[in-house]
Amino acid sequence: MFLVRLVYASSKAKEFDLDDVSQIIDSARENNKKCSVTGLLCFNRKYFLQCLEGSRSQVNRIYHRILNDERHDRIVLLDYTEIIEREFNDWWMGYMPESSLTAPLNMKYSGTPEFNPYEMLGESAHQMMLELRDTLPVL
Ligand SMILES: Cc1cc2nc3c(=O)[nH]c(=O)nc-3n(C[C@H](O)[C@H](O)[C@H](O)COP(=O)(O)O)c2cc1C
């Protein structure tokens, strides 16, 4: 079974209620656990940045569902890589709210202090999520 990592950016849909994010995380954790997908979701009330890792077939299956989800749009694939080991194995879906997406962190990995994953290289987004991961409590 091959492992892959997929990173994408998207924008919250207009009619998206900000409370919907906790519903997304709850169902993501439940679903991902069933198919051994792990990862991290960042959200600043405007943009999503998500990393999914797991078997190639399961990551692709989940990504197709995510692509068809009307709660977000402008979905852009930033990175898709075969990996030899997981990096987010302690989280079925870790969550990083706006308060964690600080100006110094955005300055380090992108051209502006605002969180905007469309302005980031796939590898910068990946590195930023690794740095965030190290601040997350294990679930
Ligand atoms: C930003 C975003 C991230 C999501 N992440 C996941 C995820 O990691 N895993 C997952 O199964 N569904 C995720 N979803 C939800 C899927 O799009 C889809 O609604 C869900 O898989 C359907 O599962 P359900 O039928 O059990 O509710 C996400 C949706 C959005 C908008």
PDB file of C-alpha atoms and ligand atoms in Angstrom:
ATOM      1  CA  MET A   1       0.000   0.000   0.000  1.00  0.00           C
ATOM      2  CA  PHE A   2       1.602   3.250  -1.126  1.00  0.00           C
ATOM      3  CA  LEU A   3       1.533   6.359   1.040  1.00  0.00           C
ATOM      4  CA  VAL A   4       0.894   9.782  -0.454  1.00  0.00           C
ATOM      5  CA  ARG A   5       0.504  13.331   0.808  1.00  0.00           C
ATOM      6  CA  LEU A   6      -1.921  15.783  -0.782  1.00  0.00           C
ATOM      7  CA  VAL A   7      -2.078  19.508   0.014  1.00  0.00           C
ATOM      8  CA  TYR A   8      -4.754  21.850  -1.310  1.00  0.00           C
ATOM      9  CA  ALA A   9      -6.085  25.351  -0.721  1.00  0.00           C
ATOM     10  CA  SER A  10      -9.716  26.441  -0.933  1.00  0.00           C
ATOM     11  CA  SER A  11     -12.050  29.295  -0.015  1.00  0.00           C
ATOM     12  CA  LYS A  12     -15.046  29.156   2.230  1.00  0.00           C
ATOM     13  CA  ALA A  13     -18.293  29.302   0.232  1.00  0.00           C
ATOM     14  CA  LYS A  14     -20.394  32.479   0.596  1.00  0.00           C
ATOM     15  CA  GLU A  15     -23.203  30.752   2.441  1.00  0.00           C
ATOM     16  CA  PHE A  16     -20.807  28.915   4.744  1.00  0.00           C
ATOM     17  CA  ASP A  17     -21.654  29.418   8.384  1.00  0.00           C
ATOM     18  CA  LEU A  18     -18.477  29.684  10.458  1.00  0.00           C
ATOM     19  CA  ASP A  19     -19.914  27.167  12.918  1.00  0.00           C
ATOM     20  CA  ASP A  20     -19.903  24.608  10.087  1.00  0.00           C
ATOM     21  CA  VAL A  21     -16.188  24.142  10.569  1.00  0.00           C
ATOM     22  CA  SER A  22     -16.621  22.111  13.749  1.00  0.00           C
ATOM     23  CA  GLN A  23     -19.047  19.864  11.889  1.00  0.00           C
ATOM     24  CA  ILE A  24     -16.472  19.412   9.093  1.00  0.00           C
ATOM     25  CA  ILE A  25     -13.762  18.479  11.576  1.00  0.00           C
ATOM     26  CA  ASP A  26     -15.958  16.039  13.479  1.00  0.00           C
ATOM     27  CA  SER A  27     -17.021  14.153  10.343  1.00  0.00           C
ATOM     28  CA  ALA A  28     -13.490  14.334   8.889  1.00  0.00           C
ATOM     29  CA  ARG A  29     -12.051  12.721  12.028  1.00  0.00           C
ATOM     30  CA  GLU A  30     -14.701  10.029  12.038  1.00  0.00           C
ATOM     31  CA  ASN A  31     -14.317   9.226   8.332  1.00  0.00           C
ATOM     32  CA  ASN A  32     -10.540   9.472   8.259  1.00  0.00           C
ATOM     33  CA  LYS A  33     -10.152   7.104  11.173  1.00  0.00           C
ATOM     34  CA  LYS A  34     -12.130   4.472   9.263  1.00  0.00           C
ATOM     35  CA  CYS A  35      -9.754   4.639   6.311  1.00  0.00           C
ATOM     36  CA  SER A  36      -6.516   5.506   8.166  1.00  0.00           C
ATOM     37  CA  VAL A  37      -6.152   8.962   6.638  1.00  0.00           C
ATOM     38  CA  THR A  38      -4.348  11.534   8.783  1.00  0.00           C
ATOM     39  CA  GLY A  39      -3.605  15.231   8.333  1.00  0.00           C
ATOM     40  CA  LEU A  40      -4.063  18.831   9.279  1.00  0.00           C
ATOM     41  CA  LEU A  41      -6.656  21.489   8.439  1.00  0.00           C
ATOM     42  CA  CYS A  42      -5.935  25.238   8.747  1.00  0.00           C
ATOM     43  CA  PHE A  43      -8.724  27.797   8.502  1.00  0.00           C
ATOM     44  CA  ASN A  44      -8.698  31.585   8.925  1.00  0.00           C
ATOM     45  CA  ARG A  45     -12.466  32.178   8.380  1.00  0.00           C
ATOM     46  CA  LYS A  46     -11.722  32.794   4.712  1.00  0.00           C
ATOM     47  CA  TYR A  47      -9.309  30.181   3.342  1.00  0.00           C
ATOM     48  CA  PHE A  48      -8.706  26.518   4.022  1.00  0.00           C
ATOM     49  CA  LEU A  49      -5.357  24.788   3.745  1.00  0.00           C
ATOM     50  CA  GLN A  50      -5.438  21.052   4.237  1.00  0.00           C
ATOM     51  CA  CYS A  51      -2.937  18.228   4.178  1.00  0.00           C
ATOM     52  CA  LEU A  52      -4.145  14.651   3.774  1.00  0.00           C
ATOM     53  CA  GLU A  53      -1.879  11.635   4.039  1.00  0.00           C
ATOM     54  CA  GLY A  54      -2.542   7.934   3.811  1.00  0.00           C
ATOM     55  CA  SER A  55      -2.841   5.212   1.214  1.00  0.00           C
ATOM     56  CA  ARG A  56      -3.026   6.534  -2.330  1.00  0.00           C
ATOM     57  CA  SER A  57      -6.476   5.064  -2.926  1.00  0.00           C
ATOM     58  CA  GLN A  58      -7.984   6.446   0.297  1.00  0.00           C
ATOM     59  CA  VAL A  59      -6.447   9.912  -0.031  1.00  0.00           C
ATOM     60  CA  ASN A  60      -7.779  10.143  -3.591  1.00  0.00           C
ATOM     61  CA  ARG A  61     -11.227   8.928  -2.526  1.00  0.00           C
ATOM     62  CA  ILE A  62     -11.461  11.505   0.280  1.00  0.00           C
ATOM     63  CA  TYR A  63     -10.118  14.273  -1.963  1.00  0.00           C
ATOM     64  CA  HIS A  64     -12.812  13.563  -4.570  1.00  0.00           C
ATOM     65  CA  ARG A  65     -15.463  13.953  -1.870  1.00  0.00           C
ATOM     66  CA  ILE A  66     -13.856  17.177  -0.689  1.00  0.00           C
ATOM     67  CA  LEU A  67     -13.781  18.508  -4.272  1.00  0.00           C
ATOM     68  CA  ASN A  68     -17.556  18.039  -4.506  1.00  0.00           C
ATOM     69  CA  ASP A  69     -18.301  19.706  -1.179  1.00  0.00           C
ATOM     70  CA  GLU A  70     -20.259  22.926  -1.705  1.00  0.00           C
ATOM     71  CA  ARG A  71     -19.117  24.421   1.591  1.00  0.00           C
ATOM     72  CA  HIS A  72     -15.962  25.610  -0.172  1.00  0.00           C
ATOM     73  CA  ASP A  73     -14.782  26.545  -3.672  1.00  0.00           C
ATOM     74  CA  ARG A  74     -11.704  27.676  -5.683  1.00  0.00           C
ATOM     75  CA  ILE A  75     -10.018  24.406  -4.735  1.00  0.00           C
ATOM     76  CA  VAL A  76      -6.398  24.388  -5.898  1.00  0.00           C
ATOM     77  CA  LEU A  77      -4.087  21.399  -5.588  1.00  0.00           C
ATOM     78  CA  LEU A  78      -0.782  22.664  -4.168  1.00  0.00           C
ATOM     79  CA  ASP A  79       1.151  19.438  -3.746  1.00  0.00           C
ATOM     80  CA  TYR A  80       0.763  15.709  -4.323  1.00  0.00           C
ATOM     81  CA  THR A  81       3.699  13.499  -3.378  1.00  0.00           C
ATOM     82  CA  GLU A  82       4.497   9.882  -2.695  1.00  0.00           C
ATOM     83  CA  ILE A  83       5.915   9.632   0.822  1.00  0.00           C
ATOM     84  CA  ILE A  84       7.785   6.948   2.684  1.00  0.00           C
ATOM     85  CA  GLU A  85       6.343   7.821   6.078  1.00  0.00           C
ATOM     86  CA  ARG A  86       3.567   9.903   7.588  1.00  0.00           C
ATOM     87  CA  GLU A  87       4.178  13.208   9.344  1.00  0.00           C
ATOM     88  CA  PHE A  88       0.728  13.747  10.881  1.00  0.00           C
ATOM     89  CA  ASN A  89       0.171  10.237  12.178  1.00  0.00           C
ATOM     90  CA  ASP A  90      -1.089  11.422  15.584  1.00  0.00           C
ATOM     91  CA  TRP A  91      -4.113  13.236  14.120  1.00  0.00           C
ATOM     92  CA  TRP A  92      -7.054  11.897  12.104  1.00  0.00           C
ATOM     93  CA  MET A  93      -7.451  15.576  11.298  1.00  0.00           C
ATOM     94  CA  GLY A  94      -5.606  18.144  13.370  1.00  0.00           C
ATOM     95  CA  TYR A  95      -7.119  21.621  13.377  1.00  0.00           C
ATOM     96  CA  MET A  96      -5.363  24.987  13.302  1.00  0.00           C
ATOM     97  CA  PRO A  97      -7.613  28.023  13.814  1.00  0.00           C
ATOM     98  CA  GLU A  98      -6.896  31.571  12.731  1.00  0.00           C
ATOM     99  CA  SER A  99      -5.181  32.422  16.038  1.00  0.00           C
ATOM    100  CA  SER A 100      -2.397  29.921  15.236  1.00  0.00           C
ATOM    101  CA  LEU A 101      -1.792  31.321  11.745  1.00  0.00           C
ATOM    102  CA  THR A 102       0.313  34.198  12.980  1.00  0.00           C
ATOM    103  CA  ALA A 103       1.872  37.038  10.987  1.00  0.00           C
ATOM    104  CA  PRO A 104       5.476  35.872  11.683  1.00  0.00           C
ATOM    105  CA  LEU A 105       4.614  32.373  10.455  1.00  0.00           C
ATOM    106  CA  ASN A 106       2.959  33.725   7.289  1.00  0.00           C
ATOM    107  CA  MET A 107       5.941  36.004   6.686  1.00  0.00           C
ATOM    108  CA  LYS A 108       8.268  33.040   6.971  1.00  0.00           C
ATOM    109  CA  TYR A 109       6.438  30.916   4.409  1.00  0.00           C
ATOM    110  CA  SER A 110       4.759  33.430   2.085  1.00  0.00           C
ATOM    111  CA  GLY A 111       5.066  36.944   0.722  1.00  0.00           C
ATOM    112  CA  THR A 112       2.661  38.596   3.173  1.00  0.00           C
ATOM    113  CA  PRO A 113       1.799  38.554   6.889  1.00  0.00           C
ATOM    114  CA  GLU A 114      -1.784  37.486   6.050  1.00  0.00           C
ATOM    115  CA  PHE A 115      -2.644  33.824   5.749  1.00  0.00           C
ATOM    116  CA  ASN A 116      -3.279  33.192   2.058  1.00  0.00           C
ATOM    117  CA  PRO A 117      -2.489  29.637   0.926  1.00  0.00           C
ATOM    118  CA  TYR A 118      -2.999  30.600  -2.753  1.00  0.00           C
ATOM    119  CA  GLU A 119       0.160  32.669  -2.444  1.00  0.00           C
ATOM    120  CA  MET A 120       2.254  29.790  -1.132  1.00  0.00           C
ATOM    121  CA  LEU A 121       4.377  27.172  -2.828  1.00  0.00           C
ATOM    122  CA  GLY A 122       3.181  23.655  -2.103  1.00  0.00           C
ATOM    123  CA  GLU A 123       6.413  22.974  -0.255  1.00  0.00           C
ATOM    124  CA  SER A 124       6.110  26.176   1.821  1.00  0.00           C
ATOM    125  CA  ALA A 125       2.572  25.178   2.777  1.00  0.00           C
ATOM    126  CA  HIS A 126       3.840  21.740   3.744  1.00  0.00           C
ATOM    127  CA  GLN A 127       6.692  23.154   5.838  1.00  0.00           C
ATOM    128  CA  MET A 128       4.358  25.617   7.540  1.00  0.00           C
ATOM    129  CA  MET A 129       2.010  22.791   8.483  1.00  0.00           C
ATOM    130  CA  LEU A 130       4.914  20.803   9.924  1.00  0.00           C
ATOM    131  CA  GLU A 131       5.838  23.783  12.087  1.00  0.00           C
ATOM    132  CA  LEU A 132       2.199  24.097  13.210  1.00  0.00           C
ATOM    133  CA  ARG A 133       2.013  20.376  13.907  1.00  0.00           C
ATOM    134  CA  ASP A 134       4.742  20.713  16.504  1.00  0.00           C
ATOM    135  CA  THR A 135       2.495  23.028  18.530  1.00  0.00           C
ATOM    136  CA  LEU A 136      -0.522  20.681  18.452  1.00  0.00           C
ATOM    137  CA  PRO A 137      -1.449  18.465  21.373  1.00  0.00           C
ATOM    138  CA  VAL A 138      -1.715  14.792  20.430  1.00  0.00           C
ATOM    139  CA  LEU A 139      -5.383  13.726  20.343  1.00  0.00           C
TER     140      LEU A 139
HETATM  141  C1  LIG B   1     -12.421  22.157   3.993  1.00  0.00           C
HETATM  142  C2  LIG B   1     -12.987  20.769   4.083  1.00  0.00           C
HETATM  143  C3  LIG B   1     -12.211  19.719   4.560  1.00  0.00           C
HETATM  144  C4  LIG B   1     -12.732  18.424   4.651  1.00  0.00           C
HETATM  145  N1  LIG B   1     -11.942  17.411   5.097  1.00  0.00           N
HETATM  146  C5  LIG B   1     -12.432  16.145   5.127  1.00  0.00           C
HETATM  147  C6  LIG B   1     -11.606  15.072   5.539  1.00  0.00           C
HETATM  148  O1  LIG B   1     -10.434  15.206   5.906  1.00  0.00           O
HETATM  149  N2  LIG B   1     -12.160  13.826   5.544  1.00  0.00           N
HETATM  150  C7  LIG B   1     -13.456  13.600   5.191  1.00  0.00           C
HETATM  151  O2  LIG B   1     -13.896  12.457   5.209  1.00  0.00           O
HETATM  152  N3  LIG B   1     -14.252  14.611   4.802  1.00  0.00           N
HETATM  153  C8  LIG B   1     -13.775  15.876   4.776  1.00  0.00           C
HETATM  154  N4  LIG B   1     -14.583  16.910   4.382  1.00  0.00           N
HETATM  155  C9  LIG B   1     -16.018  16.614   4.153  1.00  0.00           C
HETATM  156  C10 LIG B   1     -16.247  15.982   2.805  1.00  0.00           C
HETATM  157  O3  LIG B   1     -16.238  16.980   1.830  1.00  0.00           O
HETATM  158  C11 LIG B   1     -17.604  15.263   2.802  1.00  0.00           C
HETATM  159  O4  LIG B   1     -18.592  16.168   3.169  1.00  0.00           O
HETATM  160  C12 LIG B   1     -17.615  14.122   3.790  1.00  0.00           C
HETATM  161  O5  LIG B   1     -16.536  13.265   3.562  1.00  0.00           O
HETATM  162  C13 LIG B   1     -18.921  13.340   3.658  1.00  0.00           C
HETATM  163  O6  LIG B   1     -18.935  12.454   4.722  1.00  0.00           O
HETATM  164  P1  LIG B   1     -20.305  12.047   5.448  1.00  0.00           P
HETATM  165  O7  LIG B   1     -21.181  11.534   4.336  1.00  0.00           O
HETATM  166  O8  LIG B   1     -19.900  11.006   6.432  1.00  0.00           O
HETATM  167  O9  LIG B   1     -20.815  13.290   6.100  1.00  0.00           O
HETATM  168  C14 LIG B   1     -14.084  18.197   4.276  1.00  0.00           C
HETATM  169  C15 LIG B   1     -14.841  19.253   3.783  1.00  0.00           C
HETATM  170  C16 LIG B   1     -14.330  20.532   3.690  1.00  0.00           C
HETATM  171  C17 LIG B   1     -15.186  21.649   3.170  1.00  0.00           C
END
